[in-house]
Coordinates of C-alpha atoms in Angstrom, one line a residue:
M16 CA 48.1 21.2 49.1
F17 CA 46.8 19.0 52.0
A18 CA 43.8 21.2 52.5
F19 CA 43.0 20.8 48.8
L20 CA 43.5 17.0 49.0
M21 CA 41.0 16.8 51.9
E22 CA 38.5 18.9 49.9
L23 CA 38.9 16.4 47.0
V24 CA 38.4 13.4 49.3
K25 CA 35.2 14.8 50.6
I26 CA 33.7 14.4 47.1
D27 CA 32.4 10.9 46.7
T28 CA 33.5 9.9 43.1
N29 CA 32.4 6.3 43.1
A30 CA 33.5 4.9 39.7
N31 CA 30.7 2.3 39.6
E32 CA 28.1 5.1 39.5
R33 CA 30.2 7.9 37.9
K34 CA 29.2 9.8 41.0
N35 CA 30.0 13.5 41.2
Y36 CA 32.3 13.4 38.2
W37 CA 31.4 16.9 37.0
N38 CA 31.5 18.3 40.5
I39 CA 35.1 17.3 41.1
A40 CA 36.1 18.2 37.5
R41 CA 34.9 21.7 38.2
V42 CA 36.8 21.9 41.5
I43 CA 40.0 20.8 39.9
E44 CA 39.5 23.2 36.9
E45 CA 38.9 26.1 39.3
K46 CA 42.1 25.3 41.3
A47 CA 44.1 25.0 38.1
K48 CA 42.9 28.4 36.9
E49 CA 43.7 29.8 40.4
I50 CA 47.3 28.9 40.1
G51 CA 47.6 30.2 36.6
L52 CA 47.1 27.2 34.3
N53 CA 45.2 27.1 31.1
T54 CA 42.4 24.6 31.3
Y55 CA 40.3 22.4 29.0
I56 CA 37.7 19.8 29.9
H57 CA 37.5 17.0 27.4
V58 CA 34.1 15.2 27.7
H59 CA 33.8 11.5 26.8
R60 CA 30.3 10.4 26.2
D61 CA 29.0 6.8 26.0
D62 CA 25.8 4.9 26.8
K63 CA 26.6 5.2 30.6
G64 CA 26.8 9.0 30.5
E65 CA 29.7 11.4 30.6
V66 CA 33.3 11.4 31.8
P67 CA 34.8 14.9 32.1
N68 CA 38.6 14.8 31.9
V69 CA 40.6 17.9 33.0
I70 CA 43.7 19.1 31.1
A71 CA 45.5 22.0 32.6
W72 CA 48.8 23.4 31.3
A73 CA 51.3 26.3 31.1
D74 CA 53.6 27.2 28.3
L75 CA 56.9 28.2 29.9
G76 CA 58.9 28.1 26.7
A77 CA 60.3 24.6 27.1
D78 CA 60.7 22.4 24.0
K79 CA 58.8 19.5 25.5
N80 CA 55.6 18.9 27.5
L81 CA 55.5 16.7 30.6
V82 CA 52.1 15.1 31.4
L83 CA 51.4 14.5 35.0
L84 CA 48.6 12.0 34.9
S85 CA 46.3 11.1 37.7
H86 CA 42.6 10.1 38.2
Y87 CA 39.8 11.4 40.4
D88 CA 37.5 8.3 40.5
V89 CA 37.6 5.9 43.4
V90 CA 36.3 2.5 44.3
P91 CA 33.1 2.5 46.5
A92 CA 33.3 2.8 50.3
G93 CA 30.6 2.2 52.8
G94 CA 30.1 2.2 56.5
T95 CA 32.0 3.9 59.3
W96 CA 35.8 3.6 59.6
R97 CA 37.4 3.2 63.0
L98 CA 41.0 4.2 63.8
G99 CA 41.8 3.6 67.5
D100 CA 39.2 5.5 69.5
K101 CA 38.2 7.6 66.5
T102 CA 35.4 6.9 64.1
F103 CA 34.8 8.7 60.8
E104 CA 33.2 8.4 57.4
P105 CA 35.3 7.4 54.4
F106 CA 34.4 10.7 52.6
D107 CA 35.0 12.8 55.8
P108 CA 38.8 12.7 55.9
L109 CA 40.8 12.4 59.0
R110 CA 44.3 14.1 59.3
I111 CA 46.3 12.6 62.1
N112 CA 50.0 11.7 62.9
G113 CA 51.3 12.7 59.5
K114 CA 48.7 10.8 57.5
I115 CA 45.4 11.7 55.8
Y116 CA 42.8 9.0 55.9
G117 CA 39.8 8.7 53.5
R118 CA 38.7 7.0 50.4
G119 CA 40.9 8.1 47.5
A120 CA 43.5 9.8 49.8
A121 CA 46.2 7.6 48.3
D122 CA 44.5 6.3 45.1
D123 CA 44.6 8.8 43.6
K124 CA 43.6 12.2 44.9
S125 CA 46.9 12.9 46.6
A126 CA 48.3 12.7 43.0
I127 CA 45.9 15.4 41.9
A128 CA 46.9 17.7 44.8
L129 CA 50.6 17.3 44.4
S130 CA 50.5 17.7 40.6
L131 CA 48.8 21.0 40.9
S132 CA 51.1 22.1 43.7
A133 CA 54.2 21.1 41.6
A134 CA 52.8 23.0 38.6
S135 CA 52.3 26.1 40.8
M136 CA 55.8 25.9 42.1
I137 CA 57.3 25.6 38.6
L138 CA 55.2 28.5 37.4
S139 CA 56.6 30.7 40.2
K140 CA 60.1 30.0 38.7
G141 CA 59.1 31.4 35.4
K142 CA 60.9 28.9 33.3
A143 CA 61.0 25.1 33.0
K144 CA 62.8 22.2 31.4
Y145 CA 59.3 20.8 30.7
N146 CA 56.1 22.6 30.3
P147 CA 53.7 21.2 33.0
V148 CA 50.6 19.5 31.7
V149 CA 48.3 18.3 34.6
V150 CA 45.8 15.7 33.3
V151 CA 43.1 14.2 35.7
V152 CA 40.8 11.6 34.2
G153 CA 37.8 9.6 35.3
D154 CA 36.9 5.9 35.0
E155 CA 40.5 4.6 35.8
E156 CA 39.1 2.2 38.3
V157 CA 36.7 0.6 35.8
G158 CA 38.8 0.1 32.7
G159 CA 40.6 3.3 31.7
T160 CA 37.8 5.0 29.6
G161 CA 38.9 8.5 30.6
V162 CA 42.6 8.3 29.7
F163 CA 41.9 6.5 26.5
A164 CA 39.6 9.3 25.4
V165 CA 42.1 12.0 26.3
A166 CA 44.9 10.2 24.4
E167 CA 42.8 9.7 21.4
K168 CA 41.0 13.1 21.2
G169 CA 41.5 15.3 24.2
F170 CA 45.0 16.4 23.7
K171 CA 44.3 17.2 20.0
E172 CA 41.3 19.3 21.0
A173 CA 43.3 21.1 23.7
G174 CA 46.2 21.7 21.3
I175 CA 48.6 19.8 23.5
R176 CA 51.4 17.4 22.5
P177 CA 52.3 14.8 25.2
D178 CA 56.1 14.4 24.9
R179 CA 56.8 12.7 28.3
V180 CA 54.4 11.1 30.8
V181 CA 54.6 10.5 34.5
V182 CA 51.7 8.3 35.7
I183 CA 51.2 9.3 39.4
D184 CA 49.3 6.2 40.4
A185 CA 51.9 3.8 41.8
A186 CA 54.1 3.0 44.8
P187 CA 56.9 5.4 45.9
D188 CA 59.4 2.5 46.3
F189 CA 60.7 2.7 42.8
V190 CA 60.5 4.4 39.4
G191 CA 58.1 2.3 37.3
I192 CA 59.1 1.6 33.8
G193 CA 56.4 -0.8 32.9
A194 CA 53.3 -2.6 34.1
S195 CA 51.6 -6.0 33.7
G196 CA 48.8 -6.6 31.3
V197 CA 45.5 -7.7 32.7
I198 CA 43.0 -10.4 31.6
G199 CA 39.9 -11.5 33.5
G200 CA 36.9 -13.6 33.0
E201 CA 34.9 -16.7 34.0
I202 CA 34.9 -20.4 33.3
I203 CA 31.3 -21.6 33.4
V204 CA 31.2 -25.4 34.1
K205 CA 27.9 -26.9 33.0
G206 CA 26.5 -30.1 34.6
K207 CA 23.2 -31.8 35.4
G208 CA 21.4 -30.8 38.6
G209 CA 19.7 -33.1 41.0
H210 CA 19.2 -34.3 44.5
A211 CA 22.4 -34.6 46.6
G212 CA 21.0 -38.0 47.9
R213 CA 21.2 -39.4 44.3
P214 CA 24.4 -38.0 42.9
F215 CA 24.8 -40.9 40.5
V216 CA 22.0 -39.5 38.3
A217 CA 23.5 -36.0 38.2
I218 CA 26.6 -34.5 36.7
N219 CA 28.1 -32.3 39.5
P220 CA 29.7 -29.2 38.0
V221 CA 31.1 -28.3 41.4
H222 CA 33.3 -31.4 41.4
L223 CA 34.3 -30.7 37.8
A224 CA 35.1 -27.1 38.6
I225 CA 37.4 -28.1 41.5
R226 CA 39.3 -30.5 39.2
I227 CA 39.6 -27.8 36.5
A228 CA 40.8 -25.2 39.0
D229 CA 43.4 -27.6 40.4
D230 CA 44.7 -28.5 37.0
L231 CA 44.9 -24.9 35.9
L232 CA 46.8 -24.0 39.1
T233 CA 49.3 -26.8 38.7
G234 CA 49.5 -26.6 34.9
F235 CA 48.8 -23.4 33.2
A236 CA 49.7 -21.2 36.2
Q237 CA 53.1 -22.8 36.5
Q238 CA 53.8 -22.5 32.8
H239 CA 52.6 -18.9 32.8
A240 CA 54.8 -18.1 35.8
S241 CA 57.9 -19.1 33.8
C242 CA 57.3 -16.1 31.5
M243 CA 59.6 -13.4 32.8
S244 CA 60.1 -9.8 31.7
V245 CA 63.4 -8.0 31.4
I246 CA 61.9 -5.5 33.9
P247 CA 62.8 -6.0 37.6
S248 CA 60.0 -6.8 40.1
P249 CA 59.1 -4.3 42.8
P250 CA 60.8 -4.6 46.2
G251 CA 59.6 -7.5 48.3
S252 CA 58.5 -9.7 45.3
P253 CA 59.3 -13.4 45.4
V254 CA 60.8 -13.3 41.9
P255 CA 63.5 -10.9 40.7
K256 CA 61.8 -10.1 37.4
V257 CA 58.2 -9.3 36.6
W258 CA 56.5 -12.6 35.9
G259 CA 53.2 -14.1 34.7
R260 CA 50.6 -14.7 37.4
F261 CA 47.3 -16.6 37.4
S262 CA 44.7 -16.6 40.1
I263 CA 41.3 -18.2 40.7
T264 CA 39.4 -15.3 42.3
I265 CA 35.8 -16.4 42.3
M266 CA 34.0 -19.7 43.0
R267 CA 30.3 -19.6 42.7
A268 CA 27.8 -22.5 42.7
G269 CA 24.6 -23.7 44.3
E270 CA 22.2 -22.3 46.8
K271 CA 21.3 -25.3 49.1
H272 CA 23.4 -28.0 50.7
N273 CA 21.2 -30.8 49.4
V274 CA 20.9 -29.7 45.8
I275 CA 23.4 -30.4 43.1
P276 CA 23.4 -27.3 40.9
D277 CA 23.5 -27.4 37.1
K278 CA 26.4 -25.0 36.8
A279 CA 29.5 -23.7 38.6
V280 CA 31.5 -20.5 37.9
L281 CA 35.2 -20.0 38.3
G282 CA 36.4 -16.4 38.1
F283 CA 40.0 -15.9 37.1
D284 CA 42.6 -13.1 36.8
I285 CA 45.7 -13.3 34.5
R286 CA 48.6 -10.9 34.8
F287 CA 51.0 -11.1 31.9
I288 CA 54.4 -9.5 31.2
P289 CA 54.6 -6.4 28.9
E290 CA 56.6 -8.3 26.3
E291 CA 53.7 -10.7 25.7
E292 CA 50.7 -9.9 23.4
K293 CA 47.3 -10.2 25.0
D294 CA 45.8 -12.3 22.2
S295 CA 48.7 -14.9 22.5
V296 CA 48.1 -15.2 26.3
I297 CA 44.4 -15.7 25.8
S298 CA 45.0 -18.4 23.1
K299 CA 47.3 -20.3 25.5
F300 CA 44.8 -20.1 28.3
L301 CA 41.8 -21.2 26.2
A302 CA 43.9 -24.2 24.9
A303 CA 44.7 -25.2 28.5
V304 CA 41.1 -25.0 29.5
S305 CA 39.9 -27.0 26.5
S306 CA 42.5 -29.7 27.1
I307 CA 41.5 -30.0 30.8
A308 CA 37.8 -30.0 30.0
A309 CA 38.3 -32.8 27.5
R310 CA 40.2 -34.8 30.1
Y311 CA 37.2 -34.8 32.4
G312 CA 34.5 -34.8 29.8
A313 CA 33.3 -31.4 31.1
N314 CA 31.1 -29.0 29.2
V315 CA 32.6 -25.6 29.7
E316 CA 32.2 -22.0 28.4
V317 CA 34.9 -19.4 28.8
N318 CA 34.0 -15.7 28.9
I319 CA 36.9 -13.3 28.5
H320 CA 36.3 -9.7 29.8
E321 CA 37.5 -7.2 27.3
T322 CA 40.3 -5.1 28.7
L323 CA 41.9 -1.9 27.5
N324 CA 45.1 -2.7 29.5
P325 CA 47.6 -4.8 27.5
G326 CA 50.6 -3.8 29.7
W327 CA 53.5 -1.6 28.8
M328 CA 57.2 -0.8 29.2
T329 CA 59.7 2.0 28.5
D330 CA 63.3 1.3 27.6
P331 CA 65.2 1.6 30.9
D332 CA 68.1 3.2 29.0
H333 CA 66.0 6.0 27.7
E334 CA 67.2 9.5 28.7
F335 CA 63.9 10.4 30.3
V336 CA 64.2 7.4 32.6
S337 CA 67.7 8.6 33.6
E338 CA 66.4 12.1 34.2
V339 CA 63.6 10.8 36.5
L340 CA 66.1 8.6 38.3
D341 CA 68.3 11.6 38.9
S342 CA 65.5 13.4 40.6
Y343 CA 64.3 10.3 42.4
E344 CA 67.7 9.7 43.9
K345 CA 67.8 13.2 45.4
F346 CA 64.6 12.5 47.5
F347 CA 64.6 8.7 48.0
G348 CA 68.4 7.9 48.0
N349 CA 68.4 5.2 45.3
R350 CA 67.9 4.6 41.6
R351 CA 65.6 1.6 41.7
V352 CA 63.5 0.8 38.7
A353 CA 60.8 -1.9 38.5
G354 CA 57.6 -2.9 36.8
S355 CA 54.3 -2.7 38.4
L356 CA 52.6 -6.0 39.2
G357 CA 49.2 -4.4 38.7
G358 CA 48.1 -2.3 35.7
N359 CA 48.0 1.4 35.2
D360 CA 47.2 4.0 32.6
G361 CA 50.7 4.2 31.3
F362 CA 50.0 1.7 28.6
I363 CA 48.1 4.1 26.4
F364 CA 51.1 6.4 26.0
A365 CA 54.0 3.9 26.1
R366 CA 52.4 1.9 23.3
K367 CA 52.3 5.1 21.2
G368 CA 56.1 5.4 21.7
I369 CA 55.9 8.2 24.3
P370 CA 58.5 7.8 27.1
T371 CA 56.5 6.9 30.2
V372 CA 57.2 6.2 33.9
S373 CA 55.1 5.7 36.9
L374 CA 55.5 7.1 40.4
G375 CA 53.1 7.6 43.3
T376 CA 52.1 7.8 46.9
I377 CA 50.4 4.4 47.3
G378 CA 52.7 2.7 49.8
L379 CA 52.4 -0.8 51.2
D380 CA 50.5 0.6 54.2
S381 CA 48.2 2.9 52.3
R382 CA 45.4 0.3 52.2
A383 CA 44.2 1.5 48.8
H384 CA 40.7 0.1 48.0
A385 CA 40.3 -1.0 51.6
D386 CA 39.0 0.5 54.9
L387 CA 41.3 3.1 56.4
E388 CA 42.9 4.0 53.1
N389 CA 45.6 6.6 53.8
V390 CA 48.5 8.5 52.5
E391 CA 51.7 9.7 54.2
E392 CA 52.1 13.5 54.0
E393 CA 55.9 13.1 53.8
I394 CA 55.6 10.9 50.7
V395 CA 53.3 13.4 49.0
I396 CA 55.8 16.2 49.6
K397 CA 58.7 14.1 48.3
I398 CA 56.9 13.1 45.1
R399 CA 55.7 16.8 44.6
D400 CA 59.3 18.1 45.1
L401 CA 60.7 15.3 42.8
L402 CA 58.4 16.5 40.0
V403 CA 59.5 20.1 40.5
D404 CA 63.1 19.1 40.4
L405 CA 62.4 17.1 37.2
M406 CA 60.9 20.2 35.5
T407 CA 63.5 22.6 36.8
P408 CA 66.1 23.6 34.1

């Protein structure tokens, strides 16, 4: 399992470039066939190219299918990484002290390796409570194109019915029964440029942007934070239930210290609870921006980035959640459920009424998306064995 994980990490699957997508899809397909799974590659095509998505399964006579969902694409990584006195490249993984370091080791290639290992182990038993269906998609890091295509067309083409789903792209600290929705975009503040020595003949969009940002953080952000889900927050959160969050993430304006620019840009990120509808959140935000802009006489334009991720939740009393918690307790010693503060691909299934949970190997020290990304081998084994237990009759 770990040798295969390191083989996967060596393949640079930068999502921004859709790099080596077919290469890794073929490697995963070959491994799936090697352990005795049927395979089908669903290909999504758009104006940027192709996204191959691997579906691998076995019919062991169970009444229901269990989808083990992961993704092979990663965020970009550049430069050399340094760990103590060792230096290595992000796509030349390092295995040391019970951890594997490399881009994608945690997010999300360990999930691929453990899913196939779990499927192999349940195949060796000859019977299962759930038929294993390993699904590995692309483009998760850039909007969810792959999983959306599989859910809409791929399963039908492969002749597979997804009855239960485990999204293996989360923290190991709890069983995820939901995730926040995500909205992002920019506020463009328009002004009148000029010489900084004569500010009285200019309209400084930077000053206006600062005021708008401050009012949003003390107004809209506070109101949005009062929206709380019924789902508990992850361990270590400052609030007991998943709550609404708003952040200014980008400030961009000007090129020279003595020139007043003619526009300023504020980038923002909104996380909303699963019970809220995306369009309602957007309407409230636009109303807040409009009111603030009118207060300062500012000329603003708001661009909302389209997102496929509206958030999701599964009934915590559903029998599938109880089954997962039974297995989770055997390996982690508790029955903690929570909602993810980020987003993940569970939304496409949960919103179709398919019972969905999330689990994963991405711990607090995994440094996913950062230098020295890593995964603990012990956690990988625990999640793998948990899934085997869940599928064992």
